[in-house]
């Protein structure tokens, strides 16, 4: 038979649980914020097979999560300018925008806020630079064949953008 806990411990645990995410039994209201980012798929067409520069970040469990480079649109910047800047900051590659790829939006909670993030993605072609993981937010950077990029990316929405980029490149060839 399990030991009987003193009333005080049981009561304290219940109150602590109630206060953790609620106020008087009602869900705590989180402040909602809108964030806008831009980035994209930068490709290198100078080799026999087109390559894409992908970045990896570490998740909360320490695992590498591969994605497309992206970041906040700064005041006074266009989405295209932000995409070029973010791609260069996170990969070391200077890109030239070829076409819009699409927009992904999602929700997450951070610092007691509900964040609605909209990310505008562009297809970019390498115009210069050298691959680098010097950005503190990036764990690894790698050129991946465009045909392998789909399998490397962690997020289904980004994989769809790669498929769209492949179609756009085939149409323009």
mmCIF file with all atom_site columns, C-alpha atoms in Angstrom:
data_model
loop_
_atom_site.group_PDB
_atom_site.id
_atom_site.type_symbol
_atom_site.label_atom_id
_atom_site.label_alt_id
_atom_site.label_comp_id
_atom_site.label_asym_id
_atom_site.label_entity_id
_atom_site.label_seq_id
_atom_site.pdbx_PDB_ins_code
_atom_site.Cartn_x
_atom_site.Cartn_y
_atom_site.Cartn_z
_atom_site.occupancy
_atom_site.B_iso_or_equiv
_atom_site.pdbx_formal_charge
_atom_site.auth_seq_id
_atom_site.auth_comp_id
_atom_site.auth_asym_id
_atom_site.auth_atom_id
_atom_site.pdbx_PDB_model_num
ATOM 1   C CA . UNK A 1 1   ? 0.000  0.000  0.000   1.00 0.00 ? 1   UNK A CA 1
ATOM 2   C CA . UNK A 1 2   ? 1.421  3.448  -0.938  1.00 0.00 ? 2   UNK A CA 1
ATOM 3   C CA . UNK A 1 3   ? 2.265  5.769  1.915   1.00 0.00 ? 3   UNK A CA 1
ATOM 4   C CA . UNK A 1 4   ? -0.332 8.358  2.838   1.00 0.00 ? 4   UNK A CA 1
ATOM 5   C CA . UNK A 1 5   ? 0.997  11.828 2.185   1.00 0.00 ? 5   UNK A CA 1
ATOM 6   C CA . UNK A 1 6   ? 0.391  14.621 4.658   1.00 0.00 ? 6   UNK A CA 1
ATOM 7   C CA . UNK A 1 7   ? -2.399 16.965 3.572   1.00 0.00 ? 7   UNK A CA 1
ATOM 8   C CA . UNK A 1 8   ? -0.012 19.904 3.280   1.00 0.00 ? 8   UNK A CA 1
ATOM 9   C CA . UNK A 1 9   ? 2.143  18.229 0.579   1.00 0.00 ? 9   UNK A CA 1
ATOM 10  C CA . UNK A 1 10  ? -0.843 17.180 -1.485  1.00 0.00 ? 10  UNK A CA 1
ATOM 11  C CA . UNK A 1 11  ? -2.426 20.612 -1.169  1.00 0.00 ? 11  UNK A CA 1
ATOM 12  C CA . UNK A 1 12  ? 0.835  22.408 -2.011  1.00 0.00 ? 12  UNK A CA 1
ATOM 13  C CA . UNK A 1 13  ? 1.330  20.267 -5.094  1.00 0.00 ? 13  UNK A CA 1
ATOM 14  C CA . UNK A 1 14  ? -2.190 20.976 -6.339  1.00 0.00 ? 14  UNK A CA 1
ATOM 15  C CA . UNK A 1 15  ? -1.867 24.724 -5.788  1.00 0.00 ? 15  UNK A CA 1
ATOM 16  C CA . UNK A 1 16  ? 1.544  24.799 -7.445  1.00 0.00 ? 16  UNK A CA 1
ATOM 17  C CA . UNK A 1 17  ? 0.125  22.956 -10.451 1.00 0.00 ? 17  UNK A CA 1
ATOM 18  C CA . UNK A 1 18  ? -2.868 25.273 -10.600 1.00 0.00 ? 18  UNK A CA 1
ATOM 19  C CA . UNK A 1 19  ? -0.671 28.386 -10.528 1.00 0.00 ? 19  UNK A CA 1
ATOM 20  C CA . UNK A 1 20  ? 1.824  27.059 -13.039 1.00 0.00 ? 20  UNK A CA 1
ATOM 21  C CA . UNK A 1 21  ? -0.248 27.749 -16.150 1.00 0.00 ? 21  UNK A CA 1
ATOM 22  C CA . UNK A 1 22  ? -3.446 29.282 -14.876 1.00 0.00 ? 22  UNK A CA 1
ATOM 23  C CA . UNK A 1 23  ? -4.878 32.139 -12.900 1.00 0.00 ? 23  UNK A CA 1
ATOM 24  C CA . UNK A 1 24  ? -7.687 31.149 -10.595 1.00 0.00 ? 24  UNK A CA 1
ATOM 25  C CA . UNK A 1 25  ? -8.286 28.087 -12.725 1.00 0.00 ? 25  UNK A CA 1
ATOM 26  C CA . UNK A 1 26  ? -8.479 30.037 -16.012 1.00 0.00 ? 26  UNK A CA 1
ATOM 27  C CA . UNK A 1 27  ? -5.879 29.779 -18.771 1.00 0.00 ? 27  UNK A CA 1
ATOM 28  C CA . UNK A 1 28  ? -3.273 32.533 -18.605 1.00 0.00 ? 28  UNK A CA 1
ATOM 29  C CA . UNK A 1 29  ? -3.565 34.952 -21.497 1.00 0.00 ? 29  UNK A CA 1
ATOM 30  C CA . UNK A 1 30  ? -0.342 35.291 -23.410 1.00 0.00 ? 30  UNK A CA 1
ATOM 31  C CA . UNK A 1 31  ? 0.512  38.400 -25.359 1.00 0.00 ? 31  UNK A CA 1
ATOM 32  C CA . UNK A 1 32  ? 0.372  37.704 -29.103 1.00 0.00 ? 32  UNK A CA 1
ATOM 33  C CA . UNK A 1 33  ? 3.056  39.194 -31.339 1.00 0.00 ? 33  UNK A CA 1
ATOM 34  C CA . UNK A 1 34  ? 3.594  39.162 -35.094 1.00 0.00 ? 34  UNK A CA 1
ATOM 35  C CA . UNK A 1 35  ? 7.070  38.552 -36.503 1.00 0.00 ? 35  UNK A CA 1
ATOM 36  C CA . UNK A 1 36  ? 8.192  38.748 -40.123 1.00 0.00 ? 36  UNK A CA 1
ATOM 37  C CA . UNK A 1 37  ? 11.293 37.043 -41.485 1.00 0.00 ? 37  UNK A CA 1
ATOM 38  C CA . UNK A 1 38  ? 12.800 36.390 -44.887 1.00 0.00 ? 38  UNK A CA 1
ATOM 39  C CA . UNK A 1 39  ? 15.299 33.957 -46.298 1.00 0.00 ? 39  UNK A CA 1
ATOM 40  C CA . UNK A 1 40  ? 15.509 31.349 -48.943 1.00 0.00 ? 40  UNK A CA 1
ATOM 41  C CA . UNK A 1 41  ? 17.118 28.660 -50.953 1.00 0.00 ? 41  UNK A CA 1
ATOM 42  C CA . UNK A 1 42  ? 20.469 29.749 -52.376 1.00 0.00 ? 42  UNK A CA 1
ATOM 43  C CA . UNK A 1 43  ? 21.781 27.554 -55.146 1.00 0.00 ? 43  UNK A CA 1
ATOM 44  C CA . UNK A 1 44  ? 25.163 27.141 -56.794 1.00 0.00 ? 44  UNK A CA 1
ATOM 45  C CA . UNK A 1 45  ? 24.921 26.212 -60.472 1.00 0.00 ? 45  UNK A CA 1
ATOM 46  C CA . UNK A 1 46  ? 28.677 26.180 -61.148 1.00 0.00 ? 46  UNK A CA 1
ATOM 47  C CA . UNK A 1 47  ? 29.061 22.409 -60.771 1.00 0.00 ? 47  UNK A CA 1
ATOM 48  C CA . UNK A 1 48  ? 27.645 19.479 -62.758 1.00 0.00 ? 48  UNK A CA 1
ATOM 49  C CA . UNK A 1 49  ? 24.746 19.203 -60.314 1.00 0.00 ? 49  UNK A CA 1
ATOM 50  C CA . UNK A 1 50  ? 22.970 22.191 -58.745 1.00 0.00 ? 50  UNK A CA 1
ATOM 51  C CA . UNK A 1 51  ? 23.721 22.533 -55.021 1.00 0.00 ? 51  UNK A CA 1
ATOM 52  C CA . UNK A 1 52  ? 21.832 24.252 -52.193 1.00 0.00 ? 52  UNK A CA 1
ATOM 53  C CA . UNK A 1 53  ? 23.362 25.853 -49.101 1.00 0.00 ? 53  UNK A CA 1
ATOM 54  C CA . UNK A 1 54  ? 21.562 24.526 -46.018 1.00 0.00 ? 54  UNK A CA 1
ATOM 55  C CA . UNK A 1 55  ? 22.085 25.421 -42.380 1.00 0.00 ? 55  UNK A CA 1
ATOM 56  C CA . UNK A 1 56  ? 21.717 23.366 -39.217 1.00 0.00 ? 56  UNK A CA 1
ATOM 57  C CA . UNK A 1 57  ? 20.825 24.563 -35.755 1.00 0.00 ? 57  UNK A CA 1
ATOM 58  C CA . UNK A 1 58  ? 20.698 22.552 -32.546 1.00 0.00 ? 58  UNK A CA 1
ATOM 59  C CA . UNK A 1 59  ? 17.242 21.960 -31.081 1.00 0.00 ? 59  UNK A CA 1
ATOM 60  C CA . UNK A 1 60  ? 16.501 21.825 -27.335 1.00 0.00 ? 60  UNK A CA 1
ATOM 61  C CA . UNK A 1 61  ? 17.637 18.203 -27.245 1.00 0.00 ? 61  UNK A CA 1
ATOM 62  C CA . UNK A 1 62  ? 20.932 19.009 -28.957 1.00 0.00 ? 62  UNK A CA 1
ATOM 63  C CA . UNK A 1 63  ? 20.020 17.401 -32.284 1.00 0.00 ? 63  UNK A CA 1
ATOM 64  C CA . UNK A 1 64  ? 20.946 19.020 -35.595 1.00 0.00 ? 64  UNK A CA 1
ATOM 65  C CA . UNK A 1 65  ? 17.913 20.364 -37.443 1.00 0.00 ? 65  UNK A CA 1
ATOM 66  C CA . UNK A 1 66  ? 18.550 21.272 -41.090 1.00 0.00 ? 66  UNK A CA 1
ATOM 67  C CA . UNK A 1 67  ? 16.656 24.191 -42.612 1.00 0.00 ? 67  UNK A CA 1
ATOM 68  C CA . UNK A 1 68  ? 16.803 27.087 -45.039 1.00 0.00 ? 68  UNK A CA 1
ATOM 69  C CA . UNK A 1 69  ? 18.565 30.246 -43.843 1.00 0.00 ? 69  UNK A CA 1
ATOM 70  C CA . UNK A 1 70  ? 16.224 32.979 -42.651 1.00 0.00 ? 70  UNK A CA 1
ATOM 71  C CA . UNK A 1 71  ? 15.905 35.831 -40.184 1.00 0.00 ? 71  UNK A CA 1
ATOM 72  C CA . UNK A 1 72  ? 14.057 38.988 -39.191 1.00 0.00 ? 72  UNK A CA 1
ATOM 73  C CA . UNK A 1 73  ? 13.270 41.726 -41.681 1.00 0.00 ? 73  UNK A CA 1
ATOM 74  C CA . UNK A 1 74  ? 14.921 44.871 -40.293 1.00 0.00 ? 74  UNK A CA 1
ATOM 75  C CA . UNK A 1 75  ? 13.194 48.289 -40.357 1.00 0.00 ? 75  UNK A CA 1
ATOM 76  C CA . UNK A 1 76  ? 13.537 49.888 -43.790 1.00 0.00 ? 76  UNK A CA 1
ATOM 77  C CA . UNK A 1 77  ? 14.437 46.601 -45.519 1.00 0.00 ? 77  UNK A CA 1
ATOM 78  C CA . UNK A 1 78  ? 12.415 44.920 -48.213 1.00 0.00 ? 78  UNK A CA 1
ATOM 79  C CA . UNK A 1 79  ? 11.752 41.202 -47.893 1.00 0.00 ? 79  UNK A CA 1
ATOM 80  C CA . UNK A 1 80  ? 14.181 40.561 -50.757 1.00 0.00 ? 80  UNK A CA 1
ATOM 81  C CA . UNK A 1 81  ? 16.935 42.623 -49.101 1.00 0.00 ? 81  UNK A CA 1
ATOM 82  C CA . UNK A 1 82  ? 16.408 40.791 -45.815 1.00 0.00 ? 82  UNK A CA 1
ATOM 83  C CA . UNK A 1 83  ? 16.558 37.417 -47.587 1.00 0.00 ? 83  UNK A CA 1
ATOM 84  C CA . UNK A 1 84  ? 19.878 38.301 -49.269 1.00 0.00 ? 84  UNK A CA 1
ATOM 85  C CA . UNK A 1 85  ? 21.322 39.635 -45.989 1.00 0.00 ? 85  UNK A CA 1
ATOM 86  C CA . UNK A 1 86  ? 20.176 36.677 -43.889 1.00 0.00 ? 86  UNK A CA 1
ATOM 87  C CA . UNK A 1 87  ? 21.421 34.102 -46.401 1.00 0.00 ? 87  UNK A CA 1
ATOM 88  C CA . UNK A 1 88  ? 24.829 35.811 -46.432 1.00 0.00 ? 88  UNK A CA 1
ATOM 89  C CA . UNK A 1 89  ? 24.964 36.131 -42.622 1.00 0.00 ? 89  UNK A CA 1
ATOM 90  C CA . UNK A 1 90  ? 24.038 32.490 -42.029 1.00 0.00 ? 90  UNK A CA 1
ATOM 91  C CA . UNK A 1 91  ? 25.898 30.801 -44.910 1.00 0.00 ? 91  UNK A CA 1
ATOM 92  C CA . UNK A 1 92  ? 28.624 33.221 -46.053 1.00 0.00 ? 92  UNK A CA 1
ATOM 93  C CA . UNK A 1 93  ? 27.123 33.123 -49.562 1.00 0.00 ? 93  UNK A CA 1
ATOM 94  C CA . UNK A 1 94  ? 26.044 36.308 -51.327 1.00 0.00 ? 94  UNK A CA 1
ATOM 95  C CA . UNK A 1 95  ? 22.938 35.553 -53.347 1.00 0.00 ? 95  UNK A CA 1
ATOM 96  C CA . UNK A 1 96  ? 20.968 37.246 -56.101 1.00 0.00 ? 96  UNK A CA 1
ATOM 97  C CA . UNK A 1 97  ? 17.188 36.875 -55.956 1.00 0.00 ? 97  UNK A CA 1
ATOM 98  C CA . UNK A 1 98  ? 15.786 34.921 -58.917 1.00 0.00 ? 98  UNK A CA 1
ATOM 99  C CA . UNK A 1 99  ? 12.143 34.493 -57.838 1.00 0.00 ? 99  UNK A CA 1
ATOM 100 C CA . UNK A 1 100 ? 9.829  34.360 -54.846 1.00 0.00 ? 100 UNK A CA 1
ATOM 101 C CA . UNK A 1 101 ? 9.309  30.788 -53.592 1.00 0.00 ? 101 UNK A CA 1
ATOM 102 C CA . UNK A 1 102 ? 6.481  31.228 -51.132 1.00 0.00 ? 102 UNK A CA 1
ATOM 103 C CA . UNK A 1 103 ? 5.495  32.146 -47.608 1.00 0.00 ? 103 UNK A CA 1
ATOM 104 C CA . UNK A 1 104 ? 5.340  29.900 -44.557 1.00 0.00 ? 104 UNK A CA 1
ATOM 105 C CA . UNK A 1 105 ? 3.586  30.958 -41.379 1.00 0.00 ? 105 UNK A CA 1
ATOM 106 C CA . UNK A 1 106 ? 3.433  29.201 -38.041 1.00 0.00 ? 106 UNK A CA 1
ATOM 107 C CA . UNK A 1 107 ? 2.774  29.746 -34.330 1.00 0.00 ? 107 UNK A CA 1
ATOM 108 C CA . UNK A 1 108 ? 4.973  29.080 -31.312 1.00 0.00 ? 108 UNK A CA 1
ATOM 109 C CA . UNK A 1 109 ? 5.294  30.166 -27.687 1.00 0.00 ? 109 UNK A CA 1
ATOM 110 C CA . UNK A 1 110 ? 8.435  31.925 -26.448 1.00 0.00 ? 110 UNK A CA 1
ATOM 111 C CA . UNK A 1 111 ? 9.102  34.069 -23.383 1.00 0.00 ? 111 UNK A CA 1
ATOM 112 C CA . UNK A 1 112 ? 5.447  33.907 -22.342 1.00 0.00 ? 112 UNK A CA 1
ATOM 113 C CA . UNK A 1 113 ? 4.319  35.228 -25.758 1.00 0.00 ? 113 UNK A CA 1
ATOM 114 C CA . UNK A 1 114 ? 2.335  33.604 -28.547 1.00 0.00 ? 114 UNK A CA 1
ATOM 115 C CA . UNK A 1 115 ? 4.283  34.356 -31.707 1.00 0.00 ? 115 UNK A CA 1
ATOM 116 C CA . UNK A 1 116 ? 2.769  34.286 -35.177 1.00 0.00 ? 116 UNK A CA 1
ATOM 117 C CA . UNK A 1 117 ? 5.745  34.158 -37.523 1.00 0.00 ? 117 UNK A CA 1
ATOM 118 C CA . UNK A 1 118 ? 5.566  34.745 -41.269 1.00 0.00 ? 118 UNK A CA 1
ATOM 119 C CA . UNK A 1 119 ? 8.638  33.822 -43.324 1.00 0.00 ? 119 UNK A CA 1
ATOM 120 C CA . UNK A 1 120 ? 8.971  34.967 -46.948 1.00 0.00 ? 120 UNK A CA 1
ATOM 121 C CA . UNK A 1 121 ? 11.245 32.659 -48.968 1.00 0.00 ? 121 UNK A CA 1
ATOM 122 C CA . UNK A 1 122 ? 13.070 33.397 -52.202 1.00 0.00 ? 122 UNK A CA 1
ATOM 123 C CA . UNK A 1 123 ? 15.078 31.408 -54.703 1.00 0.00 ? 123 UNK A CA 1
ATOM 124 C CA . UNK A 1 124 ? 18.579 32.891 -54.881 1.00 0.00 ? 124 UNK A CA 1
ATOM 125 C CA . UNK A 1 125 ? 21.566 32.151 -57.087 1.00 0.00 ? 125 UNK A CA 1
ATOM 126 C CA . UNK A 1 126 ? 25.084 32.302 -55.700 1.00 0.00 ? 126 UNK A CA 1
ATOM 127 C CA . UNK A 1 127 ? 26.791 35.543 -56.729 1.00 0.00 ? 127 UNK A CA 1
ATOM 128 C CA . UNK A 1 128 ? 29.851 35.245 -54.475 1.00 0.00 ? 128 UNK A CA 1
ATOM 129 C CA . UNK A 1 129 ? 31.165 34.438 -51.046 1.00 0.00 ? 129 UNK A CA 1
ATOM 130 C CA . UNK A 1 130 ? 32.476 31.291 -49.393 1.00 0.00 ? 130 UNK A CA 1
ATOM 131 C CA . UNK A 1 131 ? 30.490 28.802 -47.339 1.00 0.00 ? 131 UNK A CA 1
ATOM 132 C CA . UNK A 1 132 ? 30.933 29.606 -43.625 1.00 0.00 ? 132 UNK A CA 1
ATOM 133 C CA . UNK A 1 133 ? 29.303 28.668 -40.326 1.00 0.00 ? 133 UNK A CA 1
ATOM 134 C CA . UNK A 1 134 ? 30.670 31.799 -38.592 1.00 0.00 ? 134 UNK A CA 1
ATOM 135 C CA . UNK A 1 135 ? 27.159 32.951 -37.547 1.00 0.00 ? 135 UNK A CA 1
ATOM 136 C CA . UNK A 1 136 ? 26.653 32.157 -33.859 1.00 0.00 ? 136 UNK A CA 1
ATOM 137 C CA . UNK A 1 137 ? 23.077 30.954 -34.507 1.00 0.00 ? 137 UNK A CA 1
ATOM 138 C CA . UNK A 1 138 ? 24.270 28.300 -36.975 1.00 0.00 ? 138 UNK A CA 1
ATOM 139 C CA . UNK A 1 139 ? 25.857 24.986 -35.939 1.00 0.00 ? 139 UNK A CA 1
ATOM 140 C CA . UNK A 1 140 ? 26.725 23.752 -39.457 1.00 0.00 ? 140 UNK A CA 1
ATOM 141 C CA . UNK A 1 141 ? 26.478 24.876 -43.072 1.00 0.00 ? 141 UNK A CA 1
ATOM 142 C CA . UNK A 1 142 ? 26.760 22.580 -46.038 1.00 0.00 ? 142 UNK A CA 1
ATOM 143 C CA . UNK A 1 143 ? 26.387 22.499 -49.807 1.00 0.00 ? 143 UNK A CA 1
ATOM 144 C CA . UNK A 1 144 ? 23.921 19.709 -50.572 1.00 0.00 ? 144 UNK A CA 1
ATOM 145 C CA . UNK A 1 145 ? 22.945 18.535 -54.034 1.00 0.00 ? 145 UNK A CA 1
ATOM 146 C CA . UNK A 1 146 ? 19.567 20.002 -54.861 1.00 0.00 ? 146 UNK A CA 1
ATOM 147 C CA . UNK A 1 147 ? 18.219 16.470 -55.328 1.00 0.00 ? 147 UNK A CA 1
ATOM 148 C CA . UNK A 1 148 ? 19.311 15.594 -51.738 1.00 0.00 ? 148 UNK A CA 1
ATOM 149 C CA . UNK A 1 149 ? 18.137 18.837 -50.103 1.00 0.00 ? 149 UNK A CA 1
ATOM 150 C CA . UNK A 1 150 ? 14.555 17.618 -49.881 1.00 0.00 ? 150 UNK A CA 1
ATOM 151 C CA . UNK A 1 151 ? 15.579 14.653 -47.719 1.00 0.00 ? 151 UNK A CA 1
ATOM 152 C CA . UNK A 1 152 ? 17.836 16.721 -45.476 1.00 0.00 ? 152 UNK A CA 1
ATOM 153 C CA . UNK A 1 153 ? 15.366 19.451 -44.515 1.00 0.00 ? 153 UNK A CA 1
ATOM 154 C CA . UNK A 1 154 ? 13.484 18.918 -41.249 1.00 0.00 ? 154 UNK A CA 1
ATOM 155 C CA . UNK A 1 155 ? 10.313 20.831 -42.085 1.00 0.00 ? 155 UNK A CA 1
ATOM 156 C CA . UNK A 1 156 ? 7.734  19.674 -44.667 1.00 0.00 ? 156 UNK A CA 1
ATOM 157 C CA . UNK A 1 157 ? 6.890  23.258 -45.710 1.00 0.00 ? 157 UNK A CA 1
ATOM 158 C CA . UNK A 1 158 ? 10.533 23.910 -46.587 1.00 0.00 ? 158 UNK A CA 1
ATOM 159 C CA . UNK A 1 159 ? 10.719 20.628 -48.527 1.00 0.00 ? 159 UNK A CA 1
ATOM 160 C CA . UNK A 1 160 ? 7.762  21.854 -50.612 1.00 0.00 ? 160 UNK A CA 1
ATOM 161 C CA . UNK A 1 161 ? 9.683  25.073 -51.346 1.00 0.00 ? 161 UNK A CA 1
ATOM 162 C CA . UNK A 1 162 ? 12.629 23.019 -52.630 1.00 0.00 ? 162 UNK A CA 1
ATOM 163 C CA . UNK A 1 163 ? 10.267 21.089 -54.926 1.00 0.00 ? 163 UNK A CA 1
ATOM 164 C CA . UNK A 1 164 ? 8.905  24.393 -56.227 1.00 0.00 ? 164 UNK A CA 1
ATOM 165 C CA . UNK A 1 165 ? 12.458 25.676 -56.796 1.00 0.00 ? 165 UNK A CA 1
ATOM 166 C CA . UNK A 1 166 ? 13.325 22.539 -58.787 1.00 0.00 ? 166 UNK A CA 1
ATOM 167 C CA . UNK A 1 167 ? 10.260 23.132 -61.009 1.00 0.00 ? 167 UNK A CA 1
ATOM 168 C CA . UNK A 1 168 ? 11.148 26.823 -61.487 1.00 0.00 ? 168 UNK A CA 1
ATOM 169 C CA . UNK A 1 169 ? 14.727 25.978 -62.433 1.00 0.00 ? 169 UNK A CA 1
ATOM 170 C CA . UNK A 1 170 ? 13.571 23.297 -64.889 1.00 0.00 ? 170 UNK A CA 1
ATOM 171 C CA . UNK A 1 171 ? 11.161 25.752 -66.536 1.00 0.00 ? 171 UNK A CA 1
ATOM 172 C CA . UNK A 1 172 ? 13.883 28.400 -66.930 1.00 0.00 ? 172 UNK A CA 1
ATOM 173 C CA . UNK A 1 173 ? 16.487 25.986 -68.359 1.00 0.00 ? 173 UNK A CA 1
#
